[in-house]
Short mmCIF file of C-alpha atoms and ligand atoms in Angstrom, two decimals:
data_model
loop_
_atom_site.label_atom_id
_atom_site.label_comp_id
_atom_site.label_asym_id
_atom_site.label_seq_id
_atom_site.Cartn_x
_atom_site.Cartn_y
_atom_site.Cartn_z
CA MET A 71 -27.21 26.23 -17.69
CA ARG A 72 -28.32 23.88 -20.46
CA SER A 73 -25.47 21.38 -20.11
CA ALA A 74 -22.11 21.30 -18.39
CA ALA A 75 -19.14 19.08 -17.66
CA VAL A 76 -18.87 19.71 -13.93
CA VAL A 77 -15.30 19.13 -12.74
CA ASP A 78 -14.52 18.87 -9.02
CA LEU A 79 -10.96 20.13 -8.62
CA GLU A 80 -10.84 18.86 -5.04
CA ALA A 81 -11.23 15.36 -6.49
CA VAL A 82 -8.12 16.01 -8.63
CA ARG A 83 -6.21 17.20 -5.53
CA VAL A 84 -7.33 14.15 -3.52
CA ASN A 85 -6.33 11.78 -6.34
CA VAL A 86 -2.91 13.37 -6.81
CA ARG A 87 -2.28 13.38 -3.05
CA ALA A 88 -3.03 9.64 -2.98
CA LEU A 89 -0.62 9.02 -5.86
CA VAL A 90 2.10 11.16 -4.29
CA ALA A 91 1.70 9.27 -1.00
CA SER A 92 1.98 5.92 -2.80
CA THR A 93 5.50 6.39 -4.16
CA PRO A 94 8.88 7.89 -3.32
CA ALA A 95 9.16 8.94 -6.98
CA ALA A 96 8.26 12.44 -8.14
CA VAL A 97 4.86 12.76 -9.83
CA MET A 98 4.32 14.21 -13.29
CA ALA A 99 0.61 14.99 -13.75
CA VAL A 100 -0.33 14.30 -17.36
CA VAL A 101 -2.68 17.04 -18.55
CA LYS A 102 -2.59 16.51 -22.32
CA ALA A 103 -5.73 16.71 -24.46
CA ASP A 104 -7.16 19.53 -22.37
CA GLY A 105 -6.63 17.56 -19.19
CA TYR A 106 -8.40 14.48 -20.67
CA GLY A 107 -11.34 16.79 -21.39
CA HIS A 108 -11.44 18.20 -17.84
CA GLY A 109 -9.67 21.48 -18.66
CA MET A 110 -5.87 21.62 -18.80
CA VAL A 111 -5.05 24.73 -16.77
CA PRO A 112 -7.43 24.24 -13.81
CA CYS A 113 -6.44 20.57 -13.54
CA ALA A 114 -2.73 21.40 -13.74
CA SER A 115 -3.18 23.86 -10.86
CA ALA A 116 -5.09 21.32 -8.80
CA ALA A 117 -2.49 18.62 -9.53
CA LEU A 118 0.34 20.88 -8.32
CA ASP A 119 -1.74 21.73 -5.23
CA GLY A 120 -1.98 17.97 -4.65
CA GLY A 121 1.77 17.53 -4.72
CA ALA A 122 2.71 16.83 -8.34
CA THR A 123 5.93 18.61 -9.28
CA TRP A 124 6.01 18.00 -13.03
CA LEU A 125 3.43 18.42 -15.81
CA GLY A 126 3.32 16.22 -18.90
CA VAL A 127 1.66 16.86 -22.25
CA ALA A 128 1.79 15.32 -25.71
CA MET A 129 2.04 18.42 -27.90
CA LEU A 130 4.39 21.39 -27.88
CA GLU A 131 1.54 23.91 -27.98
CA GLU A 132 0.03 22.33 -24.88
CA ALA A 133 3.32 22.96 -23.07
CA LEU A 134 3.45 26.53 -24.41
CA ASP A 135 -0.14 27.11 -23.23
CA LEU A 136 0.90 25.95 -19.75
CA ARG A 137 3.88 28.32 -19.73
CA ALA A 138 1.60 31.14 -20.95
CA ALA A 139 -0.74 30.36 -18.04
CA GLY A 140 2.20 30.88 -15.68
CA PHE A 141 3.31 27.34 -14.80
CA ALA A 142 7.04 27.50 -14.00
CA CYS A 143 7.53 23.82 -13.03
CA PRO A 144 9.24 21.29 -15.31
CA ILE A 145 6.96 20.45 -18.26
CA LEU A 146 7.64 17.60 -20.69
CA ALA A 147 6.17 17.53 -24.23
CA TRP A 148 6.73 14.25 -26.05
CA LEU A 149 5.14 14.25 -29.49
CA TRP A 150 6.25 16.57 -32.26
CA THR A 151 7.25 16.49 -35.92
CA PRO A 152 9.99 18.11 -38.02
CA ASP A 153 7.40 20.67 -39.20
CA GLU A 154 7.29 22.19 -35.74
CA VAL A 155 10.63 23.98 -35.80
CA ALA A 156 9.08 27.29 -34.70
CA ALA A 157 7.13 25.79 -31.80
CA LEU A 158 10.14 23.71 -30.76
CA GLU A 159 12.26 26.87 -30.68
CA GLN A 160 9.68 28.55 -28.46
CA ALA A 161 9.58 25.49 -26.24
CA VAL A 162 13.36 25.41 -25.81
CA GLY A 163 13.33 29.18 -25.28
CA GLN A 164 10.80 28.74 -22.48
CA GLY A 165 12.61 25.89 -20.78
CA VAL A 166 10.13 23.20 -21.82
CA ASP A 167 11.57 19.67 -21.71
CA VAL A 168 11.17 17.85 -25.01
CA SER A 169 11.39 14.19 -25.90
CA VAL A 170 13.94 13.01 -28.44
CA SER A 171 13.58 9.62 -30.15
CA ALA A 172 15.75 10.15 -33.23
CA ARG A 173 18.72 12.04 -34.59
CA TRP A 174 16.57 14.52 -36.57
CA ALA A 175 14.86 15.57 -33.36
CA LEU A 176 18.16 16.14 -31.57
CA GLU A 177 19.34 18.26 -34.51
CA ILE A 178 16.22 20.43 -34.37
CA VAL A 179 16.74 20.91 -30.63
CA GLN A 180 20.37 21.90 -31.31
CA ALA A 181 19.19 24.45 -33.92
CA ALA A 182 16.73 25.86 -31.37
CA VAL A 183 19.54 26.07 -28.82
CA ALA A 184 21.66 28.02 -31.29
CA ALA A 185 18.74 30.37 -32.00
CA THR A 186 17.68 30.97 -28.40
CA GLY A 187 20.88 30.67 -26.41
CA ARG A 188 19.03 28.39 -23.96
CA VAL A 189 20.26 24.92 -23.07
CA GLY A 190 17.90 22.29 -24.53
CA ARG A 191 16.34 20.06 -21.87
CA ILE A 192 15.81 16.64 -23.44
CA HIS A 193 14.43 13.26 -22.44
CA LEU A 194 15.77 10.46 -24.63
CA LYS A 195 13.05 7.93 -25.36
CA ILE A 196 13.77 4.22 -25.78
CA ASP A 197 11.17 1.92 -27.34
CA THR A 198 11.05 -1.05 -24.97
CA GLY A 199 8.23 -2.87 -26.74
CA LEU A 200 5.25 -0.61 -27.42
CA SER A 201 6.60 -0.01 -30.95
CA ARG A 202 5.16 3.48 -30.91
CA ASN A 203 7.53 6.40 -30.22
CA GLY A 204 11.11 5.97 -29.03
CA SER A 205 14.45 4.87 -30.42
CA THR A 206 14.98 1.21 -31.25
CA ALA A 207 17.63 -0.59 -29.23
CA ALA A 208 19.64 -0.78 -32.46
CA ASP A 209 19.69 3.02 -32.91
CA TRP A 210 20.03 3.78 -29.18
CA PRO A 211 23.87 3.83 -28.80
CA ALA A 212 24.29 6.20 -31.77
CA LEU A 213 21.57 8.52 -30.43
CA LEU A 214 23.20 8.48 -26.98
CA THR A 215 26.62 9.22 -28.45
CA LEU A 216 25.30 12.27 -30.32
CA ALA A 217 23.34 13.50 -27.30
CA ALA A 218 26.32 12.99 -24.97
CA ALA A 219 28.52 15.03 -27.31
CA ALA A 220 25.90 17.80 -27.42
CA GLU A 221 25.73 17.70 -23.63
CA ALA A 222 29.53 17.91 -23.36
CA ARG A 223 29.40 21.05 -25.52
CA GLY A 224 26.81 22.54 -23.16
CA GLU A 225 24.08 22.54 -25.82
CA VAL A 226 21.68 20.15 -24.17
CA GLU A 227 21.03 18.66 -20.78
CA ILE A 228 19.95 15.01 -20.85
CA VAL A 229 17.32 15.40 -18.14
CA GLY A 230 15.62 12.05 -18.65
CA ILE A 231 15.64 8.61 -20.15
CA TRP A 232 12.18 7.25 -20.57
CA SER A 233 9.79 4.73 -22.10
CA HIS A 234 6.13 3.68 -22.10
CA PHE A 235 4.31 0.38 -21.42
CA ALA A 236 2.07 -1.54 -23.82
CA TYR A 237 0.20 -3.61 -21.21
CA ALA A 238 0.50 -1.89 -17.83
CA ASP A 239 -3.28 -2.17 -17.47
CA GLU A 240 -2.98 -5.98 -17.38
CA PRO A 241 -0.91 -6.62 -14.23
CA GLY A 242 1.25 -9.70 -14.65
CA HIS A 243 1.27 -9.54 -18.43
CA PRO A 244 4.61 -11.01 -19.61
CA THR A 245 5.46 -7.92 -21.68
CA ILE A 246 5.70 -5.84 -18.49
CA ALA A 247 8.78 -7.60 -17.08
CA LYS A 248 10.29 -7.70 -20.55
CA GLN A 249 9.84 -3.95 -21.00
CA ILE A 250 11.33 -3.21 -17.56
CA ALA A 251 14.35 -5.41 -18.39
CA ARG A 252 14.83 -3.62 -21.72
CA PHE A 253 14.47 -0.25 -19.99
CA ILE A 254 17.15 -1.13 -17.43
CA ALA A 255 19.40 -2.39 -20.22
CA ALA A 256 18.94 0.90 -22.12
CA ILE A 257 19.86 2.85 -18.97
CA GLU A 258 22.98 0.69 -18.59
CA VAL A 259 23.97 1.31 -22.20
CA ALA A 260 23.57 5.03 -21.49
CA ALA A 261 25.72 4.80 -18.35
CA GLY A 262 28.37 3.00 -20.36
CA LEU A 263 28.47 5.99 -22.71
CA GLY A 264 28.68 8.43 -19.81
CA VAL A 265 25.00 9.45 -19.89
CA HIS A 266 23.51 9.76 -16.39
CA PRO A 267 20.05 11.37 -16.56
CA GLN A 268 18.41 13.08 -13.60
CA VAL A 269 15.19 11.09 -14.02
CA ARG A 270 14.28 7.69 -15.43
CA HIS A 271 10.56 7.17 -16.03
CA ILE A 272 8.26 4.57 -17.56
CA ALA A 273 5.14 4.37 -15.33
CA ASN A 274 1.71 5.56 -16.50
CA SER A 275 -1.31 5.43 -14.13
CA ALA A 276 -1.65 1.66 -14.26
CA ALA A 277 2.03 1.12 -13.43
CA THR A 278 1.92 3.84 -10.77
CA LEU A 279 -0.99 2.04 -9.09
CA THR A 280 0.15 -1.57 -9.47
CA LEU A 281 3.89 -1.78 -10.21
CA PRO A 282 6.21 -0.11 -7.65
CA GLU A 283 9.26 -1.66 -9.32
CA ALA A 284 8.50 0.49 -12.38
CA HIS A 285 8.37 3.82 -10.55
CA PHE A 286 12.08 4.68 -10.94
CA ASP A 287 12.55 8.45 -10.29
CA LEU A 288 9.34 9.84 -11.75
CA VAL A 289 5.85 8.49 -12.51
CA ARG A 290 3.49 9.86 -15.17
CA PRO A 291 -0.12 9.27 -14.14
CA GLY A 292 -2.81 10.73 -16.38
CA ILE A 293 -6.21 9.07 -16.10
CA ALA A 294 -5.81 8.37 -12.37
CA ILE A 295 -5.50 12.06 -11.50
CA TYR A 296 -9.01 12.50 -12.93
CA GLY A 297 -10.21 9.73 -10.64
CA LEU A 298 -10.59 6.90 -13.15
CA ALA A 299 -8.64 3.68 -12.56
CA PRO A 300 -7.17 1.93 -15.60
CA VAL A 301 -7.15 -1.40 -13.73
CA ALA A 302 -9.75 -3.07 -11.52
CA GLY A 303 -9.37 -2.36 -7.82
CA ASP A 304 -10.10 0.23 -5.19
CA PHE A 305 -7.36 2.84 -5.19
CA GLY A 306 -9.38 5.51 -3.42
CA LEU A 307 -9.72 7.56 -6.60
CA VAL A 308 -12.61 10.01 -6.94
CA PRO A 309 -13.95 10.64 -10.48
CA ALA A 310 -13.70 14.39 -11.06
CA MET A 311 -16.06 14.88 -14.00
CA SER A 312 -19.83 14.69 -14.20
CA LEU A 313 -21.61 15.33 -17.53
CA ARG A 314 -24.94 17.01 -16.87
CA SER A 315 -27.79 18.45 -18.88
CA HIS A 316 -31.42 19.46 -18.54
CA VAL A 317 -34.56 18.17 -20.20
CA ALA A 318 -35.43 20.42 -23.18
CA LEU A 319 -38.93 18.97 -23.77
CA ALA A 320 -41.13 16.24 -22.29
CA LYS A 321 -44.24 15.01 -24.10
CA ARG A 322 -46.57 12.04 -24.35
CA LEU A 323 -46.26 9.77 -27.39
CA ALA A 324 -48.76 7.11 -28.51
CA ALA A 325 -47.84 3.41 -28.79
CA GLY A 326 -46.07 2.43 -32.02
CA GLU A 327 -44.32 5.77 -32.72
CA GLY A 328 -40.81 5.67 -34.18
CA VAL A 329 -38.25 7.75 -32.27
CA SER A 330 -35.32 9.81 -33.66
CA TYR A 331 -33.55 9.38 -37.02
CA GLY A 332 -34.13 6.03 -38.69
CA HIS A 333 -36.71 5.03 -36.08
CA GLN A 334 -34.22 2.74 -34.33
CA TYR A 335 -36.64 2.75 -31.36
CA THR A 336 -40.43 2.35 -31.35
CA THR A 337 -42.68 3.09 -28.38
CA GLU A 338 -44.44 -0.03 -27.10
CA ARG A 339 -47.18 1.76 -25.20
CA PRO A 340 -48.31 5.33 -24.55
CA THR A 341 -45.30 6.89 -22.88
CA THR A 342 -43.41 10.06 -22.03
CA ALA A 343 -40.53 10.96 -24.38
CA VAL A 344 -37.91 13.33 -23.07
CA LEU A 345 -35.50 15.38 -25.18
CA VAL A 346 -31.92 15.92 -23.95
CA PRO A 347 -29.81 18.64 -25.65
CA LEU A 348 -26.52 16.74 -25.94
CA GLY A 349 -25.35 14.89 -29.04
CA TYR A 350 -22.31 13.52 -30.76
CA ALA A 351 -21.07 17.08 -31.34
CA ASP A 352 -20.83 17.26 -27.56
CA GLY A 353 -18.99 13.94 -27.34
CA VAL A 354 -21.92 11.62 -26.66
CA PRO A 355 -20.95 8.55 -28.71
CA ARG A 356 -23.36 7.90 -31.59
CA SER A 357 -22.89 4.25 -30.71
CA GLY A 358 -24.83 5.10 -27.53
CA THR A 359 -27.96 4.68 -29.66
CA ASN A 360 -30.40 2.49 -27.64
CA ARG A 361 -27.52 1.75 -25.24
CA GLY A 362 -26.18 4.84 -23.49
CA PRO A 363 -27.03 5.01 -19.78
CA LEU A 364 -28.14 8.10 -17.87
CA ALA A 365 -30.08 9.22 -14.83
CA ILE A 366 -33.04 11.61 -14.83
CA ASN A 367 -34.27 12.79 -11.45
CA GLY A 368 -32.13 10.02 -9.94
CA LYS A 369 -33.67 7.19 -12.03
CA ARG A 370 -31.41 5.06 -14.25
CA LEU A 371 -32.61 5.04 -17.86
CA THR A 372 -31.27 4.34 -21.37
CA ILE A 373 -31.16 6.47 -24.52
CA SER A 374 -34.00 5.60 -26.93
CA GLY A 375 -33.15 5.68 -30.64
CA ARG A 376 -30.30 7.40 -32.41
CA VAL A 377 -27.96 9.87 -30.77
CA CYS A 378 -28.11 12.91 -33.12
CA MET A 379 -25.56 15.69 -33.50
CA ASP A 380 -27.13 17.94 -30.84
CA GLN A 381 -29.73 15.86 -29.03
CA PHE A 382 -31.21 12.50 -28.16
CA VAL A 383 -34.52 11.17 -26.78
CA VAL A 384 -35.24 9.01 -23.74
CA ASP A 385 -38.43 6.98 -23.23
CA VAL A 386 -39.10 7.49 -19.52
CA GLY A 387 -42.40 5.55 -19.41
CA ASP A 388 -44.77 7.08 -16.91
CA LEU A 389 -42.11 8.73 -14.74
CA PRO A 390 -42.98 12.30 -13.88
CA VAL A 391 -40.38 14.22 -15.90
CA SER A 392 -40.72 17.84 -17.06
CA ALA A 393 -38.73 20.29 -19.12
CA GLY A 394 -35.89 21.61 -16.98
CA ASP A 395 -35.36 18.44 -14.95
CA GLU A 396 -31.77 17.38 -14.42
CA VAL A 397 -30.11 14.70 -16.56
CA VAL A 398 -26.80 13.08 -15.58
CA LEU A 399 -25.00 11.08 -18.26
CA PHE A 400 -22.16 10.11 -15.97
CA GLY A 401 -20.54 11.10 -12.71
CA SER A 402 -18.79 9.61 -9.71
CA GLY A 403 -21.64 7.12 -9.22
CA ARG A 404 -22.10 8.21 -5.61
CA ASP A 405 -25.71 9.20 -6.23
CA GLY A 406 -26.52 6.15 -8.32
CA GLU A 407 -25.77 7.81 -11.65
CA PRO A 408 -23.82 5.94 -14.36
CA THR A 409 -20.04 6.30 -14.38
CA ALA A 410 -17.73 6.93 -17.33
CA GLN A 411 -16.86 3.22 -16.98
CA ASP A 412 -20.56 2.32 -17.41
CA TRP A 413 -20.59 4.38 -20.61
CA ALA A 414 -17.39 2.72 -21.81
CA ASP A 415 -18.92 -0.72 -21.18
CA ALA A 416 -22.14 0.27 -23.00
CA VAL A 417 -20.40 1.48 -26.15
CA ASP A 418 -17.33 -0.79 -26.15
CA THR A 419 -14.59 1.72 -25.46
CA ILE A 420 -12.52 2.91 -22.49
CA HIS A 421 -13.43 5.58 -19.94
CA TYR A 422 -10.47 7.64 -21.19
CA GLU A 423 -12.33 8.22 -24.44
CA ILE A 424 -15.66 9.01 -22.77
CA VAL A 425 -14.26 11.92 -20.74
CA THR A 426 -11.68 13.16 -23.25
CA ARG A 427 -14.17 13.43 -26.11
CA VAL A 428 -16.61 15.74 -24.29
CA GLY A 429 -16.94 18.50 -26.87
CA ALA A 430 -15.73 22.08 -26.77
CA ARG A 431 -19.40 23.21 -26.91
CA VAL A 432 -20.00 21.85 -23.41
CA PRO A 433 -18.96 24.43 -20.81
CA ARG A 434 -16.66 23.21 -18.06
CA VAL A 435 -17.87 24.27 -14.64
CA TYR A 436 -15.39 23.99 -11.76
CA LEU A 437 -16.20 23.06 -8.18
CA ASN A 438 -13.75 23.75 -5.34
CA ALA A 439 -11.46 25.82 -7.55
CA ASP A 440 -9.99 27.58 -4.54
CA PRO A 441 -8.24 25.06 -2.27
CA ALA A 442 -8.35 27.52 0.62
CA ALA A 443 -12.14 27.57 0.49
CA ILE A 444 -12.87 23.83 0.66
CA VAL A 445 -15.60 23.17 3.18
CA SER A 446 -16.75 19.64 2.44
CA THR A 447 -14.38 16.71 2.38
CA LEU A 448 -14.87 14.04 -0.27
C1 PLP B 228 -0.99 9.63 -21.92
C2 PLP B 228 0.34 9.20 -21.46
C3 PLP B 228 0.58 8.96 -20.10
C4 PLP B 228 -0.53 8.88 -19.07
O1 PLP B 228 -1.20 7.65 -19.29
P1 PLP B 228 -2.41 7.21 -18.31
O2 PLP B 228 -2.73 5.84 -18.76
O3 PLP B 228 -3.51 8.18 -18.58
O4 PLP B 228 -1.89 7.31 -16.95
C5 PLP B 228 1.88 8.71 -19.70
N1 PLP B 228 2.88 8.68 -20.60
C6 PLP B 228 2.68 8.86 -21.93
C7 PLP B 228 3.80 8.79 -22.88
C8 PLP B 228 1.40 9.11 -22.40
O5 PLP B 228 1.19 9.27 -23.72
#
């Protein structure tokens, strides 16, 4: 195979088991964005094997894809627009939980309930300080009053009240305590209006790993289930994805030759240049030009010159490298290869983006897909 994103599903199971063991709360595995690039359906299966009991996604069609794949567990979808009436109706019809941050959203759920005859399962979202999705505190009582009335009529079930942190990845940041206090206040306002949800949830991976007081009834780890920690520390997580390729050509170049578009790199001496068939169309950041790390035959090297759409070049000096040799852009780091964190450091982003952006052209190859057949332990 030319290139592949190799995903070890046993790593996902191990990571989810560790998260489940770390909290009395239920665990919602977040598998949005094609499982952060790892593949939504295989990772959802592995997460449930590991003890997660909920699945979380951003978009309605992601939730519908999970239902179509046969997942019967609770699934929450939290980001949708008034244009998505048809998808919302399907979601309600298939028992997908949907987030509601405003009156218009509740009204669309009620219309879907009328059309499908199913009770709408909603999670009311309160903005506690991220200023992204969620009701403001000012609009919250009116939203609760409408939702409580709809619940009293048997139209909806208020399954959850929830929120999201701005700074959970900086333990001790003053906004964290403030957001928890606002969240508790919003739950108390709800109780005062007779709204008692089954689950209250605010914790992403960082809060799941570092902030037990924010676990409430349900935690929503995403990046951690793929083995990447959003905060420094050893949490026993195992990175699940390794991005691999093979050398497409190796050849000697003379000193003073410009390499790749715009000659951003020039050979200093006679050397071996190696061509790798991955580019920005495959998710290799173009900003990895002259910076991106990789390993070839176990040796740590750096991309030479521009990352192109489909390929890049590496000056390997006098190392013995031939067409067909293995290239690892990132992996768990266990064999000395760079990690997604190393890539993030090199190109000034976060490891979330490095794994999630791996392109659709790169096949995903799964290791340990069958939990009954695991022989090696990680
Ligand atoms: C993506 C997301 C999560 C998971 O966040 P991680 O940092 O990957 O754990 C949880 N909740 C919401 C609302 C999200 O958008």
